[in-house]
């Protein structure tokens, strides 16, 4: 049976660029003569049957907006047997034949469950964490990195004025990608990521050494998932302040990184992945994640992704260390 109507939802942590993906999915599907239903609040909206018909104009002027016009959630009900049965009933009741799920790791586990239950679904790789297997990059990463970079650049000016050491904490859950990339491009003296063990004494020595080499500031970029994140390292230094000899000023970027206007790169990535998701569904593909590999839109089996986190390539960690000297 061919597709007559698809649903589109955004799920998990929002990511700048999600709206461009919604727009691309909607308009490429309409172009094929399919109907489109926007589903509010992610998988929670499947359970609650909050479906809205989408026409071309309904997704106009949204590309430049951060967040997601559909809303998102981390649904508690959908992972339950009852919630999932309800979701499948609601999809059938609304005549929805296939689904595009724009989201990250947790969301694509939900997609895989639907596919296993026999419902055609494609995932669209979207999370600022860039920890999804099967894709080089995910929607939202570029914007989040630019937010982190701006923060680092700004903090450097005040750090220099006062000859202080500052720590900037990035998001990323258990993945150090955001911290590593923001750290290397922001010229941080020290980068702390969960993937590489950190000796806090070595960090203190490195910060001292930066001043000894004539630097007027010292910046640490730490991933939230690292043991020595903002809380961890600040506490360690505070407990030993007399010996270590300085305090750390800390800035936790938190959700700042997820908000705001998506960059060109995120709008383009989201547009390409959204359009490719519809193409994949039209070609009869299901249970796949649409991502970008080597600059080309690709589909990757969700079975090989679900429950896994993409390992971080730490090659640049050593380069960053050399460059920061
Ligand atoms: O997965 C995206 C992300 O922003 C992570 O970097 C972060 O750890 C988490 O979501 C925060 O989740 P919430 O917005 O639910 O607090």
XYZ file of C-alpha atoms and ligand atoms in Angstrom:
341
model
C 0.000 0.000 0.000
C 1.375 3.437 -0.899
C 1.661 6.305 1.545
C -1.215 8.790 1.624
C -0.485 10.586 4.846
C 2.583 10.995 7.027
C 3.107 12.339 10.519
C 6.062 14.422 11.635
C 7.207 14.946 15.198
C 10.151 16.409 17.108
C 11.268 14.611 20.228
C 13.777 14.805 23.082
C 15.917 17.876 23.665
C 15.085 20.489 21.050
C 17.811 21.526 18.625
C 18.168 24.669 16.497
C 17.281 23.618 12.964
C 14.407 21.328 13.882
C 11.979 23.770 12.272
C 13.845 23.643 8.961
C 13.530 19.849 9.102
C 9.775 20.066 9.810
C 9.413 22.431 6.854
C 11.417 20.184 4.530
C 9.520 17.031 5.534
C 6.169 18.791 5.166
C 6.759 20.440 1.823
C 8.470 17.492 0.142
C 5.665 15.211 1.325
C 2.967 17.611 0.083
C 4.804 17.789 -3.246
C 4.339 14.030 -3.543
C 0.615 14.446 -2.972
C 0.731 13.071 0.568
C -1.136 14.650 3.443
C 0.906 15.759 6.448
C 0.001 15.744 10.133
C 2.154 17.666 12.598
C 2.254 15.871 15.926
C 2.557 18.073 19.005
C 4.988 17.418 21.885
C 6.808 14.437 20.434
C 5.799 10.901 21.334
C 3.511 12.315 24.024
C 1.460 13.743 21.144
C 1.151 10.294 19.587
C -0.324 8.993 22.818
C -2.592 12.024 23.246
C -3.497 12.172 19.516
C -2.619 15.849 19.197
C -2.419 15.885 15.409
C -2.605 19.057 13.319
C -3.028 19.069 9.531
C -0.095 20.852 7.866
C -0.253 22.728 4.580
C 2.617 24.581 2.930
C 1.793 27.881 4.650
C 1.664 26.241 8.087
C 5.417 25.752 7.929
C 6.220 29.174 6.438
C 8.585 31.594 8.223
C 9.785 28.958 10.656
C 13.262 28.192 9.291
C 14.855 31.094 11.114
C 13.221 30.213 14.419
C 15.006 28.250 17.142
C 13.342 25.407 19.032
C 10.519 23.490 17.410
C 7.086 24.807 16.439
C 5.679 21.345 17.179
C 6.998 21.280 20.728
C 8.985 18.419 22.157
C 9.002 16.208 25.208
C 10.614 13.226 26.832
C 7.407 11.203 27.083
C 6.927 9.017 30.153
C 3.844 7.295 28.752
C 5.116 6.257 25.318
C 7.751 3.802 26.628
C 4.997 1.858 28.456
C 3.106 -0.962 26.757
C -0.172 0.846 27.249
C 1.184 4.137 25.881
C 2.577 2.474 22.781
C -0.615 0.565 22.064
C -2.506 3.839 22.335
C -0.045 5.557 19.987
C -0.499 2.849 17.349
C -4.291 3.060 17.687
C -4.186 6.849 17.331
C -1.972 6.647 14.232
C -4.343 4.149 12.625
C -7.381 6.235 13.624
C -5.898 9.355 12.011
C -5.034 7.461 8.814
C -1.311 8.162 9.236
C 0.694 5.627 7.196
C 4.259 6.596 8.128
C 6.192 8.808 10.485
C 9.270 11.052 10.430
C 10.836 11.366 13.893
C 13.214 14.297 14.268
C 15.337 13.676 17.358
C 18.355 12.148 19.046
C 19.254 8.895 20.718
C 16.269 8.372 23.024
C 13.857 9.443 20.302
C 15.287 7.025 17.756
C 14.856 4.191 20.235
C 11.163 5.118 20.141
C 11.262 5.121 16.327
C 12.784 1.659 16.336
C 10.049 0.364 18.586
C 7.367 1.641 16.185
C 9.173 0.081 13.220
C 9.434 -3.234 15.067
C 5.696 -3.043 15.669
C 5.288 -2.837 11.887
C 4.755 0.912 11.568
C 6.865 2.602 8.832
C 9.159 5.172 10.414
C 12.325 7.075 9.556
C 14.443 9.017 12.024
C 16.029 12.376 11.267
C 19.322 12.860 13.148
C 18.857 15.793 15.490
C 20.612 16.560 18.773
C 23.139 19.158 19.832
C 25.199 16.356 21.441
C 26.358 14.796 18.130
C 26.388 11.377 19.785
C 24.193 9.497 17.302
C 25.745 6.571 15.458
C 25.181 6.419 11.710
C 25.797 10.102 11.019
C 28.807 12.401 11.045
C 26.818 15.364 12.304
C 23.387 16.084 13.746
C 20.995 19.015 13.519
C 21.738 21.691 16.132
C 25.428 20.986 16.690
C 26.694 23.911 14.626
C 24.470 26.456 16.368
C 25.302 25.079 19.819
C 29.013 25.291 19.027
C 28.706 28.866 17.829
C 26.920 29.785 21.073
C 29.708 28.146 23.085
C 32.362 29.906 21.003
C 30.790 33.287 21.511
C 30.723 32.658 25.252
C 34.389 31.640 25.271
C 35.399 34.694 23.229
C 33.505 36.985 25.592
C 34.840 35.356 28.734
C 38.393 35.657 27.447
C 38.160 39.440 27.447
C 37.149 39.682 31.085
C 39.542 36.873 32.033
C 42.386 38.881 30.451
C 41.437 42.094 32.229
C 41.661 40.370 35.594
C 44.275 37.720 34.793
C 41.795 35.077 35.875
C 41.126 31.454 35.162
C 37.621 30.738 33.834
C 35.844 27.471 33.245
C 33.077 27.157 30.661
C 30.870 24.080 30.855
C 29.183 22.846 27.705
C 26.229 20.482 27.379
C 26.558 17.137 25.592
C 25.229 14.657 28.132
C 27.912 11.905 28.342
C 29.635 12.938 25.129
C 32.578 15.362 24.981
C 32.073 16.461 21.367
C 30.768 19.968 22.121
C 33.492 20.642 24.698
C 36.272 19.345 22.458
C 35.179 21.286 19.394
C 34.385 24.504 21.275
C 37.618 24.143 23.224
C 39.869 23.708 20.213
C 38.264 26.479 18.171
C 37.996 28.778 21.196
C 41.700 28.332 22.000
C 41.105 26.896 25.469
C 44.141 26.160 27.613
C 42.546 22.990 28.968
C 39.730 20.767 27.657
C 38.001 18.272 29.918
C 35.886 15.530 28.362
C 34.459 12.265 29.709
C 36.343 10.236 27.080
C 39.791 11.216 28.409
C 40.790 10.840 32.045
C 41.569 14.162 33.726
C 44.045 14.722 36.544
C 42.860 17.895 38.316
C 46.406 18.525 39.577
C 47.632 18.531 35.974
C 44.879 21.035 35.139
C 46.069 23.334 37.942
C 49.664 23.022 36.707
C 48.571 23.774 33.140
C 46.724 26.911 34.223
C 49.724 28.134 36.226
C 51.984 27.359 33.288
C 49.780 29.440 30.984
C 50.433 32.533 33.137
C 54.124 31.646 33.399
C 54.258 31.657 29.613
C 52.897 35.196 29.651
C 49.237 34.535 28.930
C 46.813 36.981 30.501
C 43.971 34.493 30.831
C 43.412 30.772 31.149
C 40.271 29.086 29.887
C 39.090 25.591 30.704
C 36.283 24.121 28.605
C 34.662 21.170 30.346
C 31.893 18.837 29.209
C 28.946 18.503 31.567
C 29.357 14.711 31.527
C 32.978 14.787 32.742
C 33.843 13.987 36.345
C 35.656 17.317 36.571
C 32.879 19.435 35.085
C 32.092 22.892 36.490
C 30.906 21.528 39.824
C 33.606 18.861 40.083
C 36.629 21.007 39.274
C 35.442 24.070 41.201
C 34.959 21.932 44.287
C 38.337 20.281 43.866
C 40.107 23.645 43.536
C 38.091 25.277 46.337
C 38.997 22.452 48.732
C 42.690 23.055 47.999
C 42.671 26.798 47.350
C 45.582 27.616 49.679
C 47.868 25.222 47.836
C 46.554 25.673 44.297
C 46.634 29.428 44.662
C 43.674 30.598 42.577
C 39.930 30.282 42.202
C 38.047 29.293 39.092
C 35.261 31.518 37.794
C 32.712 29.212 36.207
C 30.037 29.656 33.554
C 27.640 26.809 32.887
C 26.200 27.381 29.414
C 23.405 24.868 29.879
C 20.295 25.405 27.799
C 21.691 28.637 26.302
C 23.336 26.325 23.776
C 20.042 24.881 22.616
C 18.270 28.177 22.117
C 18.336 30.847 19.478
C 18.490 31.301 15.756
C 19.843 28.293 13.824
C 22.981 28.916 11.777
C 23.203 28.522 8.003
C 24.852 25.103 8.470
C 22.031 23.823 10.672
C 19.295 25.132 8.376
C 20.910 23.472 5.381
C 21.608 20.183 7.173
C 18.044 20.042 8.513
C 16.604 20.855 5.098
C 18.634 18.127 3.387
C 17.876 15.498 6.037
C 14.168 16.363 6.122
C 13.853 16.047 2.343
C 15.887 12.814 2.365
C 13.595 11.354 5.035
C 10.593 11.736 2.733
C 12.539 10.244 -0.174
C 13.469 7.275 2.005
C 9.828 6.680 2.992
C 8.752 6.983 -0.648
C 11.373 4.361 -1.559
C 9.827 2.013 0.983
C 12.558 2.365 3.597
C 11.658 2.044 7.262
C 13.477 1.536 10.567
C 16.349 3.755 9.392
C 18.004 6.939 10.561
C 18.594 9.640 7.973
C 21.949 11.265 8.609
C 24.920 12.724 6.786
C 28.033 10.681 5.972
C 30.914 12.216 4.050
C 28.656 15.080 2.978
C 26.008 12.759 1.544
C 22.534 12.000 2.936
C 22.498 8.380 4.059
C 20.167 5.964 5.783
C 21.409 3.712 8.530
C 19.488 0.844 10.202
C 17.997 1.919 13.520
C 18.703 -1.578 14.845
C 22.395 -0.744 14.724
C 21.956 2.606 16.468
C 19.466 2.142 19.249
C 21.039 2.066 22.681
C 24.478 2.978 21.324
C 26.408 6.212 21.603
C 28.791 7.286 18.846
C 32.355 7.065 20.159
C 34.145 10.411 20.116
C 37.168 10.709 17.865
C 39.720 12.129 20.343
C 42.441 12.823 17.732
C 41.879 16.555 18.067
C 42.305 16.414 21.844
C 46.091 16.119 21.508
C 46.165 18.749 18.748
C 44.280 21.136 21.040
C 46.821 20.540 23.800
C 49.710 21.402 21.489
C 47.993 24.471 20.054
C 47.100 25.902 23.440
C 50.748 26.286 24.442
O 20.461 15.772 24.575
C 20.469 17.148 24.489
C 20.722 17.772 25.846
O 20.714 19.179 25.702
C 22.000 17.322 26.557
O 23.147 17.981 26.101
C 21.656 17.616 27.986
O 22.405 16.808 28.872
C 20.194 17.313 28.057
O 19.687 17.409 26.732
C 19.405 18.232 28.956
O 18.092 17.765 28.980
P 16.856 18.621 29.492
O 16.626 19.728 28.515
O 15.755 17.648 29.524
O 17.250 19.162 30.836
